[in-house]
Amino acid sequence: MASFTPSSASDRAPGATTASWRATVLTLYPAMFPGPLGEALAGRALADDIWSLDCMDIRDYARDKHHSVDDAPFGGGPGMVMRPDVLADAIDGARASMEQTGGTTGPVIYLSPRGTPLKQSRVREIASGPGVTLICGRFEGVDERVLESRDIEEISVGDYVLSGGEIAALTVIDACVRLLPGVMGAAESLSEESFEHGLLEYPHYTRPRSFEGRDVPEVLLSGDHERIRSWRHAQAEKTTRIRRADLWAGVTDECGNTRARP
Ligand code: SAH
């Protein structure tokens, strides 16, 4: 198992607490990690030990001399299917190694286009727990029985098909890590974001004040914080109503009534 820990990890006193939030990834392509999560905000937080990443190569659990992890589908059809026995061993291995180190796996999730679409509310739940274990599929996907026998949650990152679960796993981890305490500078920038109140975010403007003949809305230059707040809220509502009827249908006013009009 490859662990991505900060260079200072070896300097820590024995028994010192390890990173509080832990991502474990089961993949056939461990070299894809930490990938983009080693950079910028997530990369800094990884180096600062705010979170840690363990990558397990599913192929290490192969049982035959060819190290095969997949086989042809029963019933025929194109492509290959990941074997349940190999994957079950990898999942059990992840759970066992987590128990040895006194941690818990958090939810065990298979990234799948058939899964529950990922929402910010689920991201918040996962980020507030001990961590997450993510299973990355390849080929046509995994044998159904391992999902049943290991009681695996399925999550989709959108209604399109990726070539593997790795980029979806990076997406889930990235969305969680930025919510961990100490990762983002200003806490209020999180509370105002898209989806936090069921609304998309208001538009942003910065210098220059005039760009190709387009001026920054006057209200943002007014210094009147109450007017700015209410303008931004109105913009967030308008954008949500126009772009996302599905979200708008769930938005309620101060009295709890939905805002959507037939
Ligand atoms: N035959 C499958 C697609 C397999 S794609 C189907 O039609 O549903 C190969 C792998 O990519 C999957 O096992 C899954 O782990 C990952 N994947 C593809 N699209 C995804 C999505 N939208 N969300 C999460 N994971 C996805």
mmCIF file of C-alpha atoms and ligand atoms in Angstrom:
data_model
loop_
_atom_site.group_PDB
_atom_site.id
_atom_site.type_symbol
_atom_site.label_atom_id
_atom_site.label_comp_id
_atom_site.label_asym_id
_atom_site.label_seq_id
_atom_site.Cartn_x
_atom_site.Cartn_y
_atom_site.Cartn_z
ATOM 1 C CA MET A 1 0.000 0.000 0.000
ATOM 2 C CA ALA A 2 1.409 3.369 -0.970
ATOM 3 C CA SER A 3 0.937 6.139 1.556
ATOM 4 C CA PHE A 4 1.321 9.772 0.694
ATOM 5 C CA THR A 5 2.377 11.420 3.906
ATOM 6 C CA PRO A 6 4.160 14.680 4.543
ATOM 7 C CA SER A 7 7.953 14.666 4.467
ATOM 8 C CA SER A 8 7.870 15.646 8.131
ATOM 9 C CA ALA A 9 5.941 12.466 9.051
ATOM 10 C CA SER A 10 9.112 10.670 10.140
ATOM 11 C CA ASP A 11 9.924 13.549 12.485
ATOM 12 C CA ARG A 12 6.741 13.016 14.470
ATOM 13 C CA ALA A 13 7.002 11.453 17.904
ATOM 14 C CA PRO A 14 5.896 7.796 18.005
ATOM 15 C CA GLY A 15 2.217 7.616 18.818
ATOM 16 C CA ALA A 16 1.636 11.168 17.636
ATOM 17 C CA THR A 17 -1.756 11.552 16.019
ATOM 18 C CA THR A 18 -1.830 11.062 12.282
ATOM 19 C CA ALA A 19 -3.876 13.093 9.819
ATOM 20 C CA SER A 20 -7.445 13.380 10.973
ATOM 21 C CA TRP A 21 -9.191 12.694 7.660
ATOM 22 C CA ARG A 22 -8.095 9.685 5.656
ATOM 23 C CA ALA A 23 -8.803 8.729 2.050
ATOM 24 C CA THR A 24 -8.141 5.158 0.921
ATOM 25 C CA VAL A 25 -8.287 4.392 -2.783
ATOM 26 C CA LEU A 26 -8.514 0.931 -4.350
ATOM 27 C CA THR A 27 -7.377 1.148 -7.949
ATOM 28 C CA LEU A 28 -5.594 -0.632 -10.773
ATOM 29 C CA TYR A 29 -3.711 2.614 -11.468
ATOM 30 C CA PRO A 30 -2.137 3.773 -8.186
ATOM 31 C CA ALA A 31 0.284 6.022 -10.103
ATOM 32 C CA MET A 32 -2.693 8.309 -10.825
ATOM 33 C CA PHE A 33 -2.624 9.380 -7.145
ATOM 34 C CA PRO A 34 -2.238 11.862 -5.572
ATOM 35 C CA GLY A 35 -2.008 13.417 -9.074
ATOM 36 C CA PRO A 36 -3.736 16.805 -9.006
ATOM 37 C CA LEU A 37 -4.429 16.387 -5.275
ATOM 38 C CA GLY A 38 -0.699 16.827 -4.671
ATOM 39 C CA GLU A 39 -0.975 20.440 -5.876
ATOM 40 C CA ALA A 40 -2.481 23.697 -4.645
ATOM 41 C CA LEU A 41 -4.971 23.674 -1.750
ATOM 42 C CA ALA A 42 -5.314 19.887 -1.406
ATOM 43 C CA GLY A 43 -1.563 19.366 -1.880
ATOM 44 C CA ARG A 44 -0.709 21.847 0.844
ATOM 45 C CA ALA A 45 -3.232 20.245 3.191
ATOM 46 C CA LEU A 46 -1.725 16.817 2.417
ATOM 47 C CA ALA A 47 1.755 18.128 3.228
ATOM 48 C CA ASP A 48 0.377 19.735 6.406
ATOM 49 C CA ASP A 49 -1.083 16.378 7.483
ATOM 50 C CA ILE A 50 -4.663 17.697 7.544
ATOM 51 C CA TRP A 51 -5.570 14.620 5.490
ATOM 52 C CA SER A 52 -3.755 11.519 4.293
ATOM 53 C CA LEU A 53 -4.032 9.244 1.294
ATOM 54 C CA ASP A 54 -3.490 5.484 1.088
ATOM 55 C CA CYS A 55 -3.527 3.859 -2.320
ATOM 56 C CA MET A 56 -4.020 0.118 -2.719
ATOM 57 C CA ASP A 57 -3.274 -1.648 -5.976
ATOM 58 C CA ILE A 58 -6.159 -4.062 -6.597
ATOM 59 C CA ARG A 59 -3.798 -6.189 -8.710
ATOM 60 C CA ASP A 60 -1.822 -7.049 -5.556
ATOM 61 C CA TYR A 61 -4.833 -9.177 -4.575
ATOM 62 C CA ALA A 62 -4.929 -11.193 -7.818
ATOM 63 C CA ARG A 63 -4.913 -14.933 -7.212
ATOM 64 C CA ASP A 64 -3.344 -16.432 -10.353
ATOM 65 C CA LYS A 65 0.113 -16.266 -11.855
ATOM 66 C CA HIS A 66 -1.060 -13.882 -14.574
ATOM 67 C CA HIS A 67 -2.313 -11.453 -11.891
ATOM 68 C CA SER A 68 -5.674 -11.250 -13.622
ATOM 69 C CA VAL A 69 -8.286 -9.011 -12.072
ATOM 70 C CA ASP A 70 -11.027 -9.248 -14.702
ATOM 71 C CA ASP A 71 -12.850 -11.829 -16.760
ATOM 72 C CA ALA A 72 -15.450 -12.095 -19.524
ATOM 73 C CA PRO A 73 -19.076 -11.379 -18.568
ATOM 74 C CA PHE A 74 -21.434 -14.298 -17.992
ATOM 75 C CA GLY A 75 -24.244 -14.031 -20.535
ATOM 76 C CA GLY A 76 -21.905 -12.618 -23.148
ATOM 77 C CA GLY A 77 -21.504 -9.057 -24.320
ATOM 78 C CA PRO A 78 -18.612 -6.695 -24.822
ATOM 79 C CA GLY A 79 -15.749 -5.919 -22.452
ATOM 80 C CA MET A 80 -14.529 -7.431 -19.227
ATOM 81 C CA VAL A 81 -15.798 -7.388 -15.647
ATOM 82 C CA MET A 82 -13.721 -7.004 -12.486
ATOM 83 C CA ARG A 83 -13.706 -10.241 -10.477
ATOM 84 C CA PRO A 84 -15.590 -10.231 -7.153
ATOM 85 C CA ASP A 85 -13.070 -12.434 -5.305
ATOM 86 C CA VAL A 86 -10.088 -10.203 -6.096
ATOM 87 C CA LEU A 87 -11.969 -7.032 -5.251
ATOM 88 C CA ALA A 88 -13.427 -8.497 -2.033
ATOM 89 C CA ASP A 89 -9.911 -9.364 -0.859
ATOM 90 C CA ALA A 90 -8.751 -5.825 -1.624
ATOM 91 C CA ILE A 91 -11.703 -4.327 0.318
ATOM 92 C CA ASP A 92 -11.143 -6.686 3.253
ATOM 93 C CA GLY A 93 -7.435 -5.838 3.130
ATOM 94 C CA ALA A 94 -8.230 -2.118 3.307
ATOM 95 C CA ARG A 95 -10.544 -2.663 6.280
ATOM 96 C CA ALA A 96 -7.981 -4.861 8.071
ATOM 97 C CA SER A 97 -5.118 -2.427 7.606
ATOM 98 C CA MET A 98 -7.344 0.402 8.803
ATOM 99 C CA GLU A 99 -8.259 -1.570 11.947
ATOM 100 C CA GLN A 100 -4.588 -2.332 12.602
ATOM 101 C CA THR A 101 -3.828 1.359 12.708
ATOM 102 C CA GLY A 102 -6.837 2.069 14.902
ATOM 103 C CA GLY A 103 -8.840 3.879 12.234
ATOM 104 C CA THR A 104 -12.087 3.189 10.424
ATOM 105 C CA THR A 105 -12.612 3.122 6.692
ATOM 106 C CA GLY A 106 -15.489 5.597 6.721
ATOM 107 C CA PRO A 107 -18.068 4.847 4.037
ATOM 108 C CA VAL A 108 -16.886 2.376 1.394
ATOM 109 C CA ILE A 109 -17.952 3.749 -1.967
ATOM 110 C CA TYR A 110 -17.822 2.333 -5.488
ATOM 111 C CA LEU A 111 -17.665 5.098 -8.091
ATOM 112 C CA SER A 112 -20.231 4.192 -10.705
ATOM 113 C CA PRO A 113 -22.425 5.894 -13.294
ATOM 114 C CA ARG A 114 -25.313 3.906 -11.771
ATOM 115 C CA GLY A 115 -24.692 5.397 -8.324
ATOM 116 C CA THR A 116 -26.512 8.147 -6.441
ATOM 117 C CA PRO A 117 -25.477 11.458 -8.025
ATOM 118 C CA LEU A 118 -22.966 13.188 -5.724
ATOM 119 C CA LYS A 119 -24.338 16.284 -4.005
ATOM 120 C CA GLN A 120 -22.669 18.875 -1.788
ATOM 121 C CA SER A 121 -24.766 17.600 1.153
ATOM 122 C CA ARG A 122 -23.177 14.119 0.871
ATOM 123 C CA VAL A 123 -19.742 15.715 0.430
ATOM 124 C CA ARG A 124 -20.302 17.579 3.714
ATOM 125 C CA GLU A 125 -21.285 14.356 5.492
ATOM 126 C CA ILE A 126 -18.236 12.473 4.206
ATOM 127 C CA ALA A 127 -15.895 15.372 5.036
ATOM 128 C CA SER A 128 -17.188 15.532 8.602
ATOM 129 C CA GLY A 129 -16.502 11.809 9.197
ATOM 130 C CA PRO A 130 -13.226 9.920 9.671
ATOM 131 C CA GLY A 131 -12.540 9.579 5.940
ATOM 132 C CA VAL A 132 -13.623 7.544 2.936
ATOM 133 C CA THR A 133 -12.667 4.394 1.035
ATOM 134 C CA LEU A 134 -13.135 4.640 -2.719
ATOM 135 C CA ILE A 135 -13.205 1.757 -5.194
ATOM 136 C CA CYS A 136 -12.279 2.679 -8.758
ATOM 137 C CA GLY A 137 -13.808 0.478 -11.442
ATOM 138 C CA ARG A 138 -12.330 -0.183 -14.870
ATOM 139 C CA PHE A 139 -13.509 -2.119 -17.939
ATOM 140 C CA GLU A 140 -17.321 -2.619 -17.893
ATOM 141 C CA GLY A 141 -17.389 -2.312 -14.115
ATOM 142 C CA VAL A 142 -17.401 -4.780 -11.210
ATOM 143 C CA ASP A 143 -19.238 -8.039 -10.479
ATOM 144 C CA GLU A 144 -22.527 -7.162 -8.754
ATOM 145 C CA ARG A 145 -22.054 -9.714 -5.968
ATOM 146 C CA VAL A 146 -19.127 -7.944 -4.350
ATOM 147 C CA LEU A 147 -21.201 -4.767 -4.082
ATOM 148 C CA GLU A 148 -23.915 -6.779 -2.310
ATOM 149 C CA SER A 149 -21.682 -8.874 -0.070
ATOM 150 C CA ARG A 150 -19.578 -5.935 1.165
ATOM 151 C CA ASP A 151 -22.578 -3.578 1.375
ATOM 152 C CA ILE A 152 -20.978 -0.954 -0.849
ATOM 153 C CA GLU A 153 -22.502 2.491 -1.463
ATOM 154 C CA GLU A 154 -22.491 3.594 -5.123
ATOM 155 C CA ILE A 155 -21.869 7.199 -6.101
ATOM 156 C CA SER A 156 -21.869 8.813 -9.538
ATOM 157 C CA VAL A 157 -20.111 12.075 -10.343
ATOM 158 C CA GLY A 158 -22.485 12.833 -13.207
ATOM 159 C CA ASP A 159 -24.565 11.488 -16.039
ATOM 160 C CA TYR A 160 -21.697 10.629 -18.366
ATOM 161 C CA VAL A 161 -19.340 7.673 -18.605
ATOM 162 C CA LEU A 162 -15.674 7.947 -17.623
ATOM 163 C CA SER A 163 -13.115 5.334 -18.623
ATOM 164 C CA GLY A 164 -12.396 4.543 -14.981
ATOM 165 C CA GLY A 165 -13.279 5.501 -11.437
ATOM 166 C CA GLU A 166 -9.980 7.252 -10.674
ATOM 167 C CA ILE A 167 -10.955 10.716 -11.873
ATOM 168 C CA ALA A 168 -14.282 10.350 -10.052
ATOM 169 C CA ALA A 169 -12.391 9.373 -6.867
ATOM 170 C CA LEU A 170 -10.141 12.436 -7.231
ATOM 171 C CA THR A 171 -13.298 14.520 -7.576
ATOM 172 C CA VAL A 172 -14.856 13.132 -4.380
ATOM 173 C CA ILE A 173 -11.646 13.587 -2.379
ATOM 174 C CA ASP A 174 -11.075 17.112 -3.690
ATOM 175 C CA ALA A 175 -14.621 18.176 -2.807
ATOM 176 C CA CYS A 176 -14.201 16.778 0.729
ATOM 177 C CA VAL A 177 -10.682 18.026 1.427
ATOM 178 C CA ARG A 178 -11.507 21.676 0.745
ATOM 179 C CA LEU A 179 -14.143 21.480 3.510
ATOM 180 C CA LEU A 180 -11.728 20.156 6.154
ATOM 181 C CA PRO A 181 -10.953 22.642 8.915
ATOM 182 C CA GLY A 182 -7.820 24.625 8.126
ATOM 183 C CA VAL A 183 -7.802 23.949 4.369
ATOM 184 C CA MET A 184 -9.594 27.025 3.046
ATOM 185 C CA GLY A 185 -8.555 30.428 4.327
ATOM 186 C CA ALA A 186 -11.883 32.190 4.799
ATOM 187 C CA ALA A 187 -14.672 30.092 6.279
ATOM 188 C CA GLU A 188 -17.288 32.513 4.953
ATOM 189 C CA SER A 189 -16.213 31.821 1.381
ATOM 190 C CA LEU A 190 -17.492 28.265 1.957
ATOM 191 C CA SER A 191 -20.827 29.309 3.413
ATOM 192 C CA GLU A 192 -21.629 31.564 0.452
ATOM 193 C CA GLU A 193 -20.799 29.023 -2.218
ATOM 194 C CA SER A 194 -22.992 27.331 -4.785
ATOM 195 C CA PHE A 195 -25.287 24.682 -3.272
ATOM 196 C CA GLU A 196 -24.751 25.793 0.330
ATOM 197 C CA HIS A 197 -28.238 27.333 0.515
ATOM 198 C CA GLY A 198 -29.691 25.370 -2.371
ATOM 199 C CA LEU A 199 -28.733 28.243 -4.671
ATOM 200 C CA LEU A 200 -25.991 28.733 -7.231
ATOM 201 C CA GLU A 201 -23.513 31.453 -6.362
ATOM 202 C CA TYR A 202 -23.848 35.116 -7.393
ATOM 203 C CA PRO A 203 -21.484 36.456 -10.125
ATOM 204 C CA HIS A 204 -18.035 37.768 -9.184
ATOM 205 C CA TYR A 205 -16.178 40.874 -10.383
ATOM 206 C CA THR A 206 -12.654 42.186 -9.828
ATOM 207 C CA ARG A 207 -10.360 44.829 -11.340
ATOM 208 C CA PRO A 208 -10.396 46.440 -13.825
ATOM 209 C CA ARG A 209 -13.631 48.348 -13.182
ATOM 210 C CA SER A 210 -14.259 48.526 -16.904
ATOM 211 C CA PHE A 211 -13.419 45.582 -19.163
ATOM 212 C CA GLU A 212 -14.013 45.797 -22.937
ATOM 213 C CA GLY A 213 -16.806 48.278 -22.311
ATOM 214 C CA ARG A 214 -18.468 46.196 -19.555
ATOM 215 C CA ASP A 215 -18.601 47.931 -16.194
ATOM 216 C CA VAL A 216 -18.709 46.329 -12.764
ATOM 217 C CA PRO A 217 -22.301 46.659 -11.425
ATOM 218 C CA GLU A 218 -22.556 49.990 -9.608
ATOM 219 C CA VAL A 219 -23.952 48.459 -6.411
ATOM 220 C CA LEU A 220 -20.668 46.588 -5.809
ATOM 221 C CA LEU A 221 -18.803 49.911 -5.710
ATOM 222 C CA SER A 222 -21.310 51.534 -3.346
ATOM 223 C CA GLY A 223 -19.755 50.372 -0.076
ATOM 224 C CA ASP A 224 -23.326 49.719 1.152
ATOM 225 C CA HIS A 225 -22.972 46.188 2.525
ATOM 226 C CA GLU A 226 -26.678 45.598 3.007
ATOM 227 C CA ARG A 227 -27.468 46.604 -0.592
ATOM 228 C CA ILE A 228 -24.591 44.429 -1.842
ATOM 229 C CA ARG A 229 -25.823 41.457 0.176
ATOM 230 C CA SER A 230 -29.367 41.737 -1.115
ATOM 231 C CA TRP A 231 -28.198 42.312 -4.735
ATOM 232 C CA ARG A 232 -26.028 39.195 -4.541
ATOM 233 C CA HIS A 233 -28.875 37.168 -3.073
ATOM 234 C CA ALA A 234 -31.226 38.308 -5.849
ATOM 235 C CA GLN A 235 -28.581 37.398 -8.456
ATOM 236 C CA ALA A 236 -28.110 33.943 -6.880
ATOM 237 C CA GLU A 237 -31.872 33.375 -7.006
ATOM 238 C CA LYS A 238 -32.126 34.570 -10.614
ATOM 239 C CA THR A 239 -29.232 32.398 -11.799
ATOM 240 C CA THR A 240 -30.628 29.338 -10.028
ATOM 241 C CA ARG A 241 -34.150 29.922 -11.421
ATOM 242 C CA ILE A 242 -32.874 30.309 -14.984
ATOM 243 C CA ARG A 243 -30.199 27.629 -15.040
ATOM 244 C CA ARG A 244 -31.385 24.966 -12.613
ATOM 245 C CA ALA A 245 -35.135 24.474 -12.349
ATOM 246 C CA ASP A 246 -34.425 21.297 -10.351
ATOM 247 C CA LEU A 247 -32.572 23.216 -7.611
ATOM 248 C CA TRP A 248 -34.998 26.142 -7.707
ATOM 249 C CA ALA A 249 -37.923 23.816 -7.016
ATOM 250 C CA GLY A 250 -36.357 22.994 -3.632
ATOM 251 C CA VAL A 251 -35.551 26.574 -2.596
ATOM 252 C CA THR A 252 -37.800 27.974 0.151
ATOM 253 C CA ASP A 253 -38.469 31.528 1.327
ATOM 254 C CA GLU A 254 -38.222 32.758 4.935
ATOM 255 C CA CYS A 255 -41.618 31.128 5.666
ATOM 256 C CA GLY A 256 -40.537 27.726 4.302
ATOM 257 C CA ASN A 257 -42.679 27.980 1.140
ATOM 258 C CA THR A 258 -41.125 26.853 -2.130
ATOM 259 C CA ARG A 259 -40.242 29.661 -4.558
ATOM 260 C CA ALA A 260 -40.950 27.701 -7.710
ATOM 261 C CA ARG A 261 -43.905 28.934 -9.729
ATOM 262 C CA PRO A 262 -45.756 26.567 -12.053
HETATM 263 N N1 SAH B 1 -20.316 -0.213 -18.286
HETATM 264 C C1 SAH B 1 -20.505 0.814 -17.315
HETATM 265 C C2 SAH B 1 -19.454 1.910 -17.444
HETATM 266 C C3 SAH B 1 -18.085 1.447 -17.046
HETATM 267 S S1 SAH B 1 -16.936 2.741 -17.075
HETATM 268 C C4 SAH B 1 -21.904 1.422 -17.465
HETATM 269 O O1 SAH B 1 -22.376 1.516 -18.582
HETATM 270 O O2 SAH B 1 -22.489 1.843 -16.455
HETATM 271 C C5 SAH B 1 -15.626 2.103 -16.082
HETATM 272 C C6 SAH B 1 -15.567 2.600 -14.658
HETATM 273 O O3 SAH B 1 -15.486 4.006 -14.634
HETATM 274 C C7 SAH B 1 -16.754 2.250 -13.787
HETATM 275 O O4 SAH B 1 -16.634 0.977 -13.237
HETATM 276 C C8 SAH B 1 -16.718 3.335 -12.741
HETATM 277 O O5 SAH B 1 -15.880 2.984 -11.642
HETATM 278 C C9 SAH B 1 -16.094 4.521 -13.467
HETATM 279 N N2 SAH B 1 -17.084 5.545 -13.885
HETATM 280 C C10 SAH B 1 -17.493 5.795 -15.144
HETATM 281 N N3 SAH B 1 -18.384 6.793 -15.189
HETATM 282 C C11 SAH B 1 -18.557 7.215 -13.920
HETATM 283 C C12 SAH B 1 -19.368 8.207 -13.309
HETATM 284 N N4 SAH B 1 -20.196 8.984 -14.021
HETATM 285 N N5 SAH B 1 -19.288 8.367 -11.962
HETATM 286 C C13 SAH B 1 -18.466 7.589 -11.219
HETATM 287 N N6 SAH B 1 -17.678 6.619 -11.746
HETATM 288 C C14 SAH B 1 -17.714 6.417 -13.076
#
